[in-house]
Amino acid sequence: MAGNWASWLPALALLALLALLAWGVQWWRQRLQAVGAGGAALRVVSQLMVGPQQRVVVVELDGPTGTVRLTLGVTPQHVRTLHVQPLGSMPRAGVPTREAPAHEAPGTAAPRYADVARALRGEPDRREPAP
């Protein structure tokens, strides 16, 4: 009977090695996703199905002016920004910010989605300075 276990030992060792390899790959993928592009964190806060293929998704990301909460409308054809809410106001050095319109108090302007996306990709600000 002991000889039967000895014949199964290589197969069990291979199975254990494959399980360990699968766990290692999953751990590595999660670690890479946490780092993201340039260290930017993106978190899905909530999502709501509003139709068979339509949903509203709330995500938070670390943008150029701090943490930003985006409310997105998602369909199979496109993603549309429904609302942008800044949660933090700690601008990072070298990252473009948007000036507040005249009717808003200084320092209360929400960052534009395009500015956040451009900064996360590491692209320079291409807008012309205001006169």
Coordinates of C-alpha atoms in Angstrom, one line a residue, residues 14-24:
L14 CA 3.1 19.1 -9.6
L15 CA -0.5 20.0 -8.6
A16 CA 0.8 21.9 -5.6
L17 CA 3.3 23.7 -7.7
L18 CA 0.6 24.7 -10.2
A19 CA -1.7 26.0 -7.4
L20 CA 1.2 28.0 -6.0
L21 CA 2.0 29.4 -9.5
A22 CA -1.6 30.4 -10.0
W23 CA -1.7 32.2 -6.6
G24 CA 1.6 34.0 -7.5

